[in-house]
PDB file of C-alpha atoms in Angstrom:
ATOM      1  CA  MET A 380      22.872  -9.486  -3.579  1.00 83.00           C
ATOM      2  CA  LEU A 381      19.892 -10.197  -1.323  1.00 94.00           C
ATOM      3  CA  SER A 382      18.654 -13.740  -0.686  1.00 93.00           C
ATOM      4  CA  GLY A 383      15.421 -15.296   0.478  1.00 93.00           C
ATOM      5  CA  TRP A 384      14.186 -18.882   0.701  1.00 93.00           C
ATOM      6  CA  LYS A 385      13.665 -19.448  -3.031  1.00 95.00           C
ATOM      7  CA  VAL A 386      15.259 -16.521  -4.837  1.00 97.00           C
ATOM      8  CA  ARG A 387      17.996 -13.960  -4.738  1.00 97.00           C
ATOM      9  CA  LEU A 388      17.778 -10.368  -5.898  1.00 96.00           C
ATOM     10  CA  ARG A 389      20.659  -8.836  -7.835  1.00 94.00           C
ATOM     11  CA  ARG A 390      21.272  -5.861 -10.109  1.00 90.00           C
ATOM     12  CA  VAL A 391      19.814  -6.026 -13.591  1.00 88.00           C
ATOM     13  CA  VAL A 392      22.615  -6.384 -16.139  1.00 86.00           C
ATOM     14  CA  PRO A 393      22.524  -5.990 -19.941  1.00 85.00           C
ATOM     15  CA  ALA A 394      22.632  -9.789 -20.344  1.00 88.00           C
ATOM     16  CA  ASP A 395      19.175  -9.903 -18.685  1.00 88.00           C
ATOM     17  CA  ARG A 396      17.624  -7.959 -21.564  1.00 85.00           C
ATOM     18  CA  PRO A 397      16.545 -10.948 -23.708  1.00 85.00           C
ATOM     19  CA  GLY A 398      14.976 -12.755 -20.747  1.00 85.00           C
ATOM     20  CA  LEU A 399      13.126  -9.718 -19.430  1.00 85.00           C
ATOM     21  CA  ALA A 400      11.947  -8.761 -22.927  1.00 81.00           C
ATOM     22  CA  ALA A 401      10.718 -12.336 -23.500  1.00 81.00           C
ATOM     23  CA  PHE A 402       8.663 -12.122 -20.301  1.00 81.00           C
ATOM     24  CA  ASP A 403       6.971  -9.034 -21.721  1.00 73.00           C
ATOM     25  CA  ARG A 404       5.796 -10.875 -24.832  1.00 66.00           C
ATOM     26  CA  GLY A 405       3.873 -13.316 -22.656  1.00 54.00           C
ATOM     27  CA  ASP A 406       2.892 -10.908 -19.881  1.00 50.00           C
ATOM     28  CA  ALA A 407      -0.765 -10.064 -20.225  1.00 50.00           C
ATOM     29  CA  VAL A 408      -0.970  -8.371 -16.825  1.00 49.00           C
ATOM     30  CA  ASP A 409       0.314  -4.881 -16.131  1.00 50.00           C
ATOM     31  CA  TYR A 410       4.040  -4.812 -15.450  1.00 52.00           C
ATOM     32  CA  ARG A 411       6.545  -4.565 -18.254  1.00 52.00           C
ATOM     33  CA  HIS A 412       9.922  -5.907 -17.164  1.00 50.00           C
ATOM     34  CA  TRP A 413      12.481  -4.627 -19.633  1.00 50.00           C
ATOM     35  CA  PRO A 414      10.937  -1.234 -20.472  1.00 53.00           C
ATOM     36  CA  ALA A 415      10.609  -0.474 -16.746  1.00 53.00           C
ATOM     37  CA  HIS A 416      14.309  -1.088 -16.212  1.00 51.00           C
ATOM     38  CA  ARG A 417      15.399   0.601 -19.425  1.00 49.00           C
ATOM     39  CA  ALA A 418      13.355   3.715 -18.629  1.00 45.00           C
ATOM     40  CA  CYS A 419      14.665   4.029 -15.072  1.00 47.00           C
ATOM     41  CA  PRO A 420      17.948   5.836 -14.485  1.00 47.00           C
ATOM     42  CA  PRO A 421      20.868   3.779 -13.177  1.00 50.00           C
ATOM     43  CA  VAL A 422      20.600   2.639  -9.582  1.00 51.00           C
ATOM     44  CA  GLN A 423      20.991   5.626  -7.278  1.00 59.00           C
ATOM     45  CA  GLY A 424      20.329   5.650  -3.571  1.00 66.00           C
ATOM     46  CA  ASP A 425      17.240   3.572  -2.916  1.00 81.00           C
ATOM     47  CA  ALA A 426      15.995   3.504  -6.517  1.00 83.00           C
ATOM     48  CA  LEU A 427      16.622  -0.206  -7.054  1.00 88.00           C
ATOM     49  CA  GLN A 428      16.348  -2.229 -10.262  1.00 87.00           C
ATOM     50  CA  LEU A 429      16.738  -5.895  -9.409  1.00 92.00           C
ATOM     51  CA  ALA A 430      16.573  -9.176 -11.249  1.00 93.00           C
ATOM     52  CA  ILE A 431      14.879 -12.068  -9.476  1.00 95.00           C
ATOM     53  CA  GLU A 432      16.663 -15.364  -9.993  1.00 96.00           C
ATOM     54  CA  THR A 433      16.547 -18.826  -8.477  1.00 97.00           C
ATOM     55  CA  PHE A 434      19.548 -20.231  -6.661  1.00 96.00           C
ATOM     56  CA  ASP A 435      20.247 -22.189  -9.856  1.00 95.00           C
ATOM     57  CA  GLY A 436      20.697 -18.871 -11.686  1.00 94.00           C
ATOM     58  CA  VAL A 437      17.403 -18.976 -13.611  1.00 95.00           C
ATOM     59  CA  LEU A 438      15.996 -15.485 -14.246  1.00 95.00           C
ATOM     60  CA  VAL A 439      12.342 -15.596 -13.171  1.00 95.00           C
ATOM     61  CA  GLY A 440      11.387 -11.918 -12.985  1.00 93.00           C
ATOM     62  CA  SER A 441      12.305  -8.447 -11.869  1.00 92.00           C
ATOM     63  CA  VAL A 442      11.456  -5.864  -9.254  1.00 92.00           C
ATOM     64  CA  CYS A 443      12.180  -2.165  -9.048  1.00 89.00           C
ATOM     65  CA  THR A 444      11.409   0.360  -6.374  1.00 91.00           C
ATOM     66  CA  THR A 445       9.169   3.193  -7.468  1.00 83.00           C
ATOM     67  CA  PRO A 446       9.587   6.704  -6.152  1.00 73.00           C
ATOM     68  CA  THR A 447      11.209   6.497  -2.761  1.00 77.00           C
ATOM     69  CA  SER A 448      11.064   9.262  -0.215  1.00 81.00           C
ATOM     70  CA  PRO A 449      13.532   8.939   2.656  1.00 78.00           C
ATOM     71  CA  ARG A 450      12.115  12.185   4.053  1.00 84.00           C
ATOM     72  CA  THR A 451       8.615  10.723   4.476  1.00 89.00           C
ATOM     73  CA  GLY A 452       9.824   7.147   4.937  1.00 93.00           C
ATOM     74  CA  ARG A 453       7.692   5.767   2.094  1.00 94.00           C
ATOM     75  CA  PHE A 454       8.498   3.631  -0.922  1.00 95.00           C
ATOM     76  CA  GLY A 455       6.742   1.445  -3.454  1.00 94.00           C
ATOM     77  CA  TYR A 456       7.717  -1.173  -5.992  1.00 94.00           C
ATOM     78  CA  GLY A 457       6.722  -2.925  -9.172  1.00 90.00           C
ATOM     79  CA  ILE A 458       7.266  -6.659  -9.539  1.00 91.00           C
ATOM     80  CA  GLY A 459       6.822  -9.021 -12.425  1.00 89.00           C
ATOM     81  CA  ILE A 460       7.355 -12.751 -12.644  1.00 91.00           C
ATOM     82  CA  GLY A 461       7.677 -14.383 -16.062  1.00 90.00           C
ATOM     83  CA  PRO A 462       4.573 -16.356 -17.056  1.00 88.00           C
ATOM     84  CA  ALA A 463       6.372 -19.722 -16.954  1.00 89.00           C
ATOM     85  CA  HIS A 464       7.522 -19.050 -13.386  1.00 93.00           C
ATOM     86  CA  GLN A 465       4.316 -17.819 -11.774  1.00 91.00           C
ATOM     87  CA  ARG A 466       2.561 -19.522  -8.865  1.00 92.00           C
ATOM     88  CA  ARG A 467       5.765 -21.009  -7.444  1.00 94.00           C
ATOM     89  CA  GLY A 468       6.296 -18.635  -4.513  1.00 94.00           C
ATOM     90  CA  TYR A 469       8.958 -16.517  -6.250  1.00 96.00           C
ATOM     91  CA  ALA A 470       7.038 -13.232  -5.960  1.00 95.00           C
ATOM     92  CA  ASP A 471       6.168 -13.913  -2.312  1.00 94.00           C
ATOM     93  CA  ASP A 472       9.831 -14.529  -1.483  1.00 96.00           C
ATOM     94  CA  ALA A 473      11.173 -11.620  -3.572  1.00 97.00           C
ATOM     95  CA  ILE A 474       8.734  -9.164  -1.998  1.00 96.00           C
ATOM     96  CA  GLY A 475       9.634 -10.382   1.491  1.00 95.00           C
ATOM     97  CA  VAL A 476      13.346  -9.927   0.770  1.00 96.00           C
ATOM     98  CA  LEU A 477      12.761  -6.433  -0.635  1.00 96.00           C
ATOM     99  CA  LEU A 478      10.551  -5.409   2.306  1.00 96.00           C
ATOM    100  CA  ASP A 479      13.085  -6.697   4.815  1.00 95.00           C
ATOM    101  CA  PHE A 480      15.864  -4.742   3.097  1.00 95.00           C
ATOM    102  CA  MET A 481      13.897  -1.495   2.807  1.00 95.00           C
ATOM    103  CA  PHE A 482      12.443  -1.625   6.331  1.00 95.00           C
ATOM    104  CA  ALA A 483      15.332  -3.089   8.342  1.00 93.00           C
ATOM    105  CA  ARG A 484      18.375  -1.802   6.504  1.00 92.00           C
ATOM    106  CA  ARG A 485      17.172   1.377   4.811  1.00 93.00           C
ATOM    107  CA  ARG A 486      14.794   2.377   7.645  1.00 93.00           C
ATOM    108  CA  TYR A 487      11.709   3.127   5.558  1.00 95.00           C
ATOM    109  CA  ARG A 488       8.462   3.197   7.531  1.00 96.00           C
ATOM    110  CA  LYS A 489       5.816   2.344   4.938  1.00 97.00           C
ATOM    111  CA  CYS A 490       5.436   0.564   1.622  1.00 96.00           C
ATOM    112  CA  GLU A 491       2.616   1.509  -0.755  1.00 95.00           C
ATOM    113  CA  VAL A 492       1.746  -0.341  -3.948  1.00 94.00           C
ATOM    114  CA  GLY A 493      -0.878   0.231  -6.610  1.00 90.00           C
ATOM    115  CA  ILE A 494      -2.424  -2.920  -8.089  1.00 89.00           C
ATOM    116  CA  PHE A 495      -4.946  -3.036 -10.909  1.00 84.00           C
ATOM    117  CA  ARG A 496      -8.277  -4.256  -9.562  1.00 86.00           C
ATOM    118  CA  CYS A 497      -8.430  -6.958 -12.245  1.00 85.00           C
ATOM    119  CA  ASN A 498      -5.116  -8.490 -11.065  1.00 87.00           C
ATOM    120  CA  HIS A 499      -6.681 -10.879  -8.557  1.00 91.00           C
ATOM    121  CA  ALA A 500      -3.528 -12.958  -8.068  1.00 91.00           C
ATOM    122  CA  SER A 501      -1.490  -9.906  -7.033  1.00 92.00           C
ATOM    123  CA  LEU A 502      -4.238  -8.606  -4.761  1.00 95.00           C
ATOM    124  CA  CYS A 503      -4.455 -11.988  -2.996  1.00 95.00           C
ATOM    125  CA  LEU A 504      -0.671 -12.214  -2.685  1.00 95.00           C
ATOM    126  CA  HIS A 505      -0.400  -8.753  -1.141  1.00 96.00           C
ATOM    127  CA  ARG A 506      -3.218  -9.462   1.311  1.00 95.00           C
ATOM    128  CA  LYS A 507      -1.423 -12.678   2.298  1.00 93.00           C
ATOM    129  CA  LEU A 508       1.754 -10.646   2.878  1.00 94.00           C
ATOM    130  CA  GLY A 509      -0.133  -8.354   5.267  1.00 94.00           C
ATOM    131  CA  PHE A 510      -0.857  -5.384   2.994  1.00 97.00           C
ATOM    132  CA  ARG A 511      -4.132  -3.586   3.638  1.00 97.00           C
ATOM    133  CA  GLU A 512      -6.340  -1.881   1.118  1.00 96.00           C
ATOM    134  CA  GLU A 513      -6.210   1.868   1.639  1.00 95.00           C
ATOM    135  CA  ALA A 514      -7.956   3.352  -1.385  1.00 92.00           C
ATOM    136  CA  ARG A 515      -9.288   2.715  -4.859  1.00 89.00           C
ATOM    137  CA  LEU A 516      -8.150   5.105  -7.557  1.00 82.00           C
ATOM    138  CA  ARG A 517      -8.472   5.499 -11.279  1.00 71.00           C
ATOM    139  CA  ASP A 518      -5.309   4.544 -13.145  1.00 59.00           C
ATOM    140  CA  PRO A 519      -3.450   7.828 -13.652  1.00 63.00           C
ATOM    141  CA  GLU A 520      -2.236   6.723 -17.108  1.00 65.00           C
ATOM    142  CA  SER A 521      -5.390   5.406 -18.729  1.00 63.00           C
ATOM    143  CA  GLY A 522      -8.108   6.563 -16.358  1.00 62.00           C
ATOM    144  CA  LEU A 523      -9.966   3.349 -17.186  1.00 67.00           C
ATOM    145  CA  ARG A 524      -8.602   0.586 -14.979  1.00 69.00           C
ATOM    146  CA  PRO A 525      -9.117   1.154 -11.271  1.00 81.00           C
ATOM    147  CA  LEU A 526      -6.092   0.824  -9.012  1.00 85.00           C
ATOM    148  CA  VAL A 527      -6.231  -0.584  -5.514  1.00 92.00           C
ATOM    149  CA  LEU A 528      -3.761   1.217  -3.265  1.00 93.00           C
ATOM    150  CA  MET A 529      -2.391  -1.123  -0.608  1.00 97.00           C
ATOM    151  CA  GLY A 530      -0.015  -0.342   2.235  1.00 97.00           C
ATOM    152  CA  LEU A 531       2.137  -2.079   4.813  1.00 97.00           C
ATOM    153  CA  THR A 532       4.082  -0.443   7.637  1.00 97.00           C
ATOM    154  CA  ALA A 533       7.437  -1.557   8.991  1.00 97.00           C
ATOM    155  CA  GLU A 534       5.754  -2.431  12.292  1.00 96.00           C
ATOM    156  CA  GLU A 535       3.148  -4.607  10.576  1.00 96.00           C
ATOM    157  CA  PHE A 536       5.887  -6.352   8.611  1.00 95.00           C
ATOM    158  CA  ALA A 537       8.004  -6.969  11.721  1.00 93.00           C
ATOM    159  CA  ALA A 538       4.976  -8.417  13.542  1.00 91.00           C
ATOM    160  CA  ARG A 539       4.766 -11.195  10.927  1.00 82.00           C
ATOM    161  CA  PRO A 540       7.626 -13.522  11.928  1.00 67.00           C
ATOM    162  CA  ALA A 541       7.330 -15.744   8.863  1.00 61.00           C
ATOM    163  CA  LEU A 542       7.991 -12.750   6.606  1.00 48.00           C
ATOM    164  CA  SER A 543      10.589 -10.879   8.607  1.00 43.00           C
ATOM    165  CA  ARG A 544      12.900 -13.875   9.160  1.00 44.00           C
ATOM    166  CA  ARG A 545      14.481 -13.732   5.734  1.00 43.00           C
TER     167      ARG A 545
END
């Protein structure tokens, strides 16, 4: 279990299914909680599937690492916060905890995320966390919605004391 200031990250368990599926019914953005975890193989190596919960045990979202490459030192992630729990700092904290774990403990060198251009809240959050825009791509699945590729290196993360002190 990994802890931040507002949330802790833990393995997704079958009992999380109803909560994650309920988030999907109200999630109009672009991350589908339960299908993403159901489709992923069980946790192996650095392929993480984590529930995001408050210290009171309230499930507020989920995060999973996307293809990791220890050889190149790169990883990515997908995060989703349930609609009723958004704009409370949970994503900010969960991302910081995940970045600290992947950079400090697992020794990855760079994190790359793809965010749909229409997801202004996520783009602002990632800029606030120190991510930089690196490219704009067409969505590989639909070809219609442009993706903004953003990146953050371990050195950039470590240089931001407020984020790396988790």
